Amino acid sequence: MSVEWTKDILLIWEIGRRIRSGGLSAEERRALAEKFGVSEEVVLRYERARAIYNVEIADKRWRQARRETLFRMTEGGKTFGLEKYSDELEATLERLRDAEPENEITRELRDARDAIRAELGLPPVPPEDYS
């Protein structure tokens, strides 16, 4: 099955990848904006929102999910395979994300993504589909 990713998703992934590897320079930001046909301002807005989200929410959730998954899979001396761990970790991450209340950080991240989508002529993501 072949999946065709939308421009907003490709841009968001690229910004996220670059944040994890040290961030974007002004030239890189400009090049990304030009490549995807959006303004530098929306790239910068998303970059900032994502960086704050990563530090304040996502990284903490990831650590918590790993701890919970390891605890659950090792209690009682159980053993597990890597594939089972991956499935359990994904389920734990999803459960934690679903339980996360909306706040200023999550709203800004959603609004920054919607700003990218608007510049690309795409409708906003419905709140129930955003994660």
PDB file of C-alpha atoms in Angstrom:
ATOM      1  CA  MET A   1       0.000   0.000   0.000  1.00  0.00           C
ATOM      2  CA  SER A   2       1.441   3.340  -1.032  1.00  0.00           C
ATOM      3  CA  VAL A   3       0.725   6.435   1.043  1.00  0.00           C
ATOM      4  CA  GLU A   4       1.025   9.928  -0.349  1.00  0.00           C
ATOM      5  CA  TRP A   5       1.840  12.412   2.389  1.00  0.00           C
ATOM      6  CA  THR A   6       0.461  15.934   2.225  1.00  0.00           C
ATOM      7  CA  LYS A   7       2.802  18.918   2.057  1.00  0.00           C
ATOM      8  CA  ASP A   8       1.917  20.041   5.570  1.00  0.00           C
ATOM      9  CA  ILE A   9       2.895  16.676   7.051  1.00  0.00           C
ATOM     10  CA  LEU A  10       6.156  16.579   5.094  1.00  0.00           C
ATOM     11  CA  LEU A  11       7.028  20.108   6.251  1.00  0.00           C
ATOM     12  CA  ILE A  12       6.112  19.341   9.863  1.00  0.00           C
ATOM     13  CA  TRP A  13       8.237  16.181   9.818  1.00  0.00           C
ATOM     14  CA  GLU A  14      11.156  18.109   8.370  1.00  0.00           C
ATOM     15  CA  ILE A  15      10.861  20.834  11.010  1.00  0.00           C
ATOM     16  CA  GLY A  16      10.628  18.210  13.768  1.00  0.00           C
ATOM     17  CA  ARG A  17      13.661  16.348  12.449  1.00  0.00           C
ATOM     18  CA  ARG A  18      15.684  19.549  12.328  1.00  0.00           C
ATOM     19  CA  ILE A  19      14.608  20.558  15.849  1.00  0.00           C
ATOM     20  CA  ARG A  20      15.920  17.237  17.153  1.00  0.00           C
ATOM     21  CA  SER A  21      19.234  17.823  15.386  1.00  0.00           C
ATOM     22  CA  GLY A  22      19.808  21.322  16.736  1.00  0.00           C
ATOM     23  CA  GLY A  23      17.201  23.560  15.102  1.00  0.00           C
ATOM     24  CA  LEU A  24      17.022  25.565  11.914  1.00  0.00           C
ATOM     25  CA  SER A  25      19.229  28.423  10.846  1.00  0.00           C
ATOM     26  CA  ALA A  26      17.579  31.431   9.197  1.00  0.00           C
ATOM     27  CA  GLU A  27      18.812  30.184   5.812  1.00  0.00           C
ATOM     28  CA  GLU A  28      17.436  26.679   6.386  1.00  0.00           C
ATOM     29  CA  ARG A  29      14.110  28.133   7.521  1.00  0.00           C
ATOM     30  CA  ARG A  30      13.948  30.315   4.408  1.00  0.00           C
ATOM     31  CA  ALA A  31      14.798  27.356   2.148  1.00  0.00           C
ATOM     32  CA  LEU A  32      12.111  25.183   3.766  1.00  0.00           C
ATOM     33  CA  ALA A  33       9.529  27.937   3.422  1.00  0.00           C
ATOM     34  CA  GLU A  34      10.394  28.362  -0.236  1.00  0.00           C
ATOM     35  CA  LYS A  35      10.444  24.610  -0.915  1.00  0.00           C
ATOM     36  CA  PHE A  36       6.990  24.123   0.595  1.00  0.00           C
ATOM     37  CA  GLY A  37       5.450  27.400  -0.569  1.00  0.00           C
ATOM     38  CA  VAL A  38       4.752  28.932   2.836  1.00  0.00           C
ATOM     39  CA  SER A  39       6.016  32.006   4.669  1.00  0.00           C
ATOM     40  CA  GLU A  40       9.054  31.920   6.920  1.00  0.00           C
ATOM     41  CA  GLU A  41       6.816  33.198   9.698  1.00  0.00           C
ATOM     42  CA  VAL A  42       4.671  30.045   9.790  1.00  0.00           C
ATOM     43  CA  VAL A  43       7.768  27.846   9.675  1.00  0.00           C
ATOM     44  CA  LEU A  44       9.255  29.787  12.601  1.00  0.00           C
ATOM     45  CA  ARG A  45       5.962  29.707  14.507  1.00  0.00           C
ATOM     46  CA  TYR A  46       5.678  25.940  14.140  1.00  0.00           C
ATOM     47  CA  GLU A  47       9.363  25.462  14.965  1.00  0.00           C
ATOM     48  CA  ARG A  48       8.990  27.412  18.206  1.00  0.00           C
ATOM     49  CA  ALA A  49       5.713  25.745  19.165  1.00  0.00           C
ATOM     50  CA  ARG A  50       7.135  22.274  18.492  1.00  0.00           C
ATOM     51  CA  ALA A  51      10.336  22.945  20.421  1.00  0.00           C
ATOM     52  CA  ILE A  52       8.376  24.099  23.482  1.00  0.00           C
ATOM     53  CA  TYR A  53       5.970  21.157  23.164  1.00  0.00           C
ATOM     54  CA  ASN A  54       8.887  18.712  22.964  1.00  0.00           C
ATOM     55  CA  VAL A  55      10.562  20.075  26.106  1.00  0.00           C
ATOM     56  CA  GLU A  56       7.451  20.618  28.201  1.00  0.00           C
ATOM     57  CA  ILE A  57       5.272  17.676  27.159  1.00  0.00           C
ATOM     58  CA  ALA A  58       6.493  15.160  24.564  1.00  0.00           C
ATOM     59  CA  ASP A  59       9.884  14.306  26.079  1.00  0.00           C
ATOM     60  CA  LYS A  60       8.350  13.833  29.535  1.00  0.00           C
ATOM     61  CA  ARG A  61       5.536  11.703  28.098  1.00  0.00           C
ATOM     62  CA  TRP A  62       8.080   9.548  26.255  1.00  0.00           C
ATOM     63  CA  ARG A  63      10.088   8.910  29.443  1.00  0.00           C
ATOM     64  CA  GLN A  64       6.937   8.125  31.406  1.00  0.00           C
ATOM     65  CA  ALA A  65       5.686   5.738  28.704  1.00  0.00           C
ATOM     66  CA  ARG A  66       8.994   3.864  28.621  1.00  0.00           C
ATOM     67  CA  ARG A  67       8.990   3.477  32.427  1.00  0.00           C
ATOM     68  CA  GLU A  68       5.356   2.327  32.539  1.00  0.00           C
ATOM     69  CA  THR A  69       5.842  -0.113  29.665  1.00  0.00           C
ATOM     70  CA  LEU A  70       8.967  -1.659  31.152  1.00  0.00           C
ATOM     71  CA  PHE A  71       7.315  -1.948  34.556  1.00  0.00           C
ATOM     72  CA  ARG A  72       4.169  -3.544  33.115  1.00  0.00           C
ATOM     73  CA  MET A  73       6.114  -5.973  30.955  1.00  0.00           C
ATOM     74  CA  THR A  74       8.525  -7.064  33.672  1.00  0.00           C
ATOM     75  CA  GLU A  75       6.232  -7.389  36.680  1.00  0.00           C
ATOM     76  CA  GLY A  76       6.024 -10.946  37.900  1.00  0.00           C
ATOM     77  CA  GLY A  77       9.227 -11.890  36.056  1.00  0.00           C
ATOM     78  CA  LYS A  78       7.625 -11.771  32.606  1.00  0.00           C
ATOM     79  CA  THR A  79       9.853 -11.600  29.593  1.00  0.00           C
ATOM     80  CA  PHE A  80       9.018  -9.904  26.343  1.00  0.00           C
ATOM     81  CA  GLY A  81      10.280  -9.573  22.821  1.00  0.00           C
ATOM     82  CA  LEU A  82      11.198  -6.364  21.064  1.00  0.00           C
ATOM     83  CA  GLU A  83       8.062  -6.448  18.891  1.00  0.00           C
ATOM     84  CA  LYS A  84       5.820  -6.854  21.951  1.00  0.00           C
ATOM     85  CA  TYR A  85       7.648  -3.996  23.690  1.00  0.00           C
ATOM     86  CA  SER A  86       7.125  -1.717  20.671  1.00  0.00           C
ATOM     87  CA  ASP A  87       3.408  -2.499  20.588  1.00  0.00           C
ATOM     88  CA  GLU A  88       3.047  -1.920  24.320  1.00  0.00           C
ATOM     89  CA  LEU A  89       5.044   1.301  24.198  1.00  0.00           C
ATOM     90  CA  GLU A  90       2.882   2.656  21.364  1.00  0.00           C
ATOM     91  CA  ALA A  91      -0.289   1.783  23.273  1.00  0.00           C
ATOM     92  CA  THR A  92       1.041   3.503  26.399  1.00  0.00           C
ATOM     93  CA  LEU A  93       2.043   6.621  24.446  1.00  0.00           C
ATOM     94  CA  GLU A  94      -1.406   6.766  22.872  1.00  0.00           C
ATOM     95  CA  ARG A  95      -3.117   6.370  26.249  1.00  0.00           C
ATOM     96  CA  LEU A  96      -1.002   9.135  27.784  1.00  0.00           C
ATOM     97  CA  ARG A  97      -1.592  11.452  24.800  1.00  0.00           C
ATOM     98  CA  ASP A  98      -5.348  10.858  24.935  1.00  0.00           C
ATOM     99  CA  ALA A  99      -5.394  11.675  28.655  1.00  0.00           C
ATOM    100  CA  GLU A 100      -3.439  14.902  28.146  1.00  0.00           C
ATOM    101  CA  PRO A 101      -5.575  17.977  28.782  1.00  0.00           C
ATOM    102  CA  GLU A 102      -5.531  20.791  26.285  1.00  0.00           C
ATOM    103  CA  ASN A 103      -3.430  23.715  27.434  1.00  0.00           C
ATOM    104  CA  GLU A 104      -1.694  26.794  26.064  1.00  0.00           C
ATOM    105  CA  ILE A 105       1.198  24.739  24.659  1.00  0.00           C
ATOM    106  CA  THR A 106      -0.996  22.179  22.866  1.00  0.00           C
ATOM    107  CA  ARG A 107      -3.274  24.934  21.516  1.00  0.00           C
ATOM    108  CA  GLU A 108      -0.331  26.894  20.101  1.00  0.00           C
ATOM    109  CA  LEU A 109       1.081  23.762  18.458  1.00  0.00           C
ATOM    110  CA  ARG A 110      -2.320  23.035  16.885  1.00  0.00           C
ATOM    111  CA  ASP A 111      -2.744  26.663  15.799  1.00  0.00           C
ATOM    112  CA  ALA A 112       0.779  26.717  14.294  1.00  0.00           C
ATOM    113  CA  ARG A 113      -0.023  23.563  12.324  1.00  0.00           C
ATOM    114  CA  ASP A 114      -3.314  25.066  11.162  1.00  0.00           C
ATOM    115  CA  ALA A 115      -1.434  28.208  10.026  1.00  0.00           C
ATOM    116  CA  ILE A 116       0.783  26.022   7.825  1.00  0.00           C
ATOM    117  CA  ARG A 117      -2.277  24.233   6.452  1.00  0.00           C
ATOM    118  CA  ALA A 118      -4.033  27.557   5.750  1.00  0.00           C
ATOM    119  CA  GLU A 119      -1.071  28.842   3.740  1.00  0.00           C
ATOM    120  CA  LEU A 120      -1.144  25.606   1.752  1.00  0.00           C
ATOM    121  CA  GLY A 121      -4.874  25.972   1.099  1.00  0.00           C
ATOM    122  CA  LEU A 122      -5.801  23.016   3.339  1.00  0.00           C
ATOM    123  CA  PRO A 123      -8.579  23.036   5.956  1.00  0.00           C
ATOM    124  CA  PRO A 124      -7.708  22.913   9.674  1.00  0.00           C
ATOM    125  CA  VAL A 125      -7.383  19.487  11.256  1.00  0.00           C
ATOM    126  CA  PRO A 126     -10.520  18.670  13.281  1.00  0.00           C
ATOM    127  CA  PRO A 127      -9.683  18.735  17.032  1.00  0.00           C
ATOM    128  CA  GLU A 128     -10.544  15.050  17.491  1.00  0.00           C
ATOM    129  CA  ASP A 129      -8.025  14.089  14.751  1.00  0.00           C
ATOM    130  CA  TYR A 130      -5.162  16.202  16.052  1.00  0.00           C
ATOM    131  CA  SER A 131      -2.374  14.583  17.995  1.00  0.00           C
TER     132      SER A 131
END
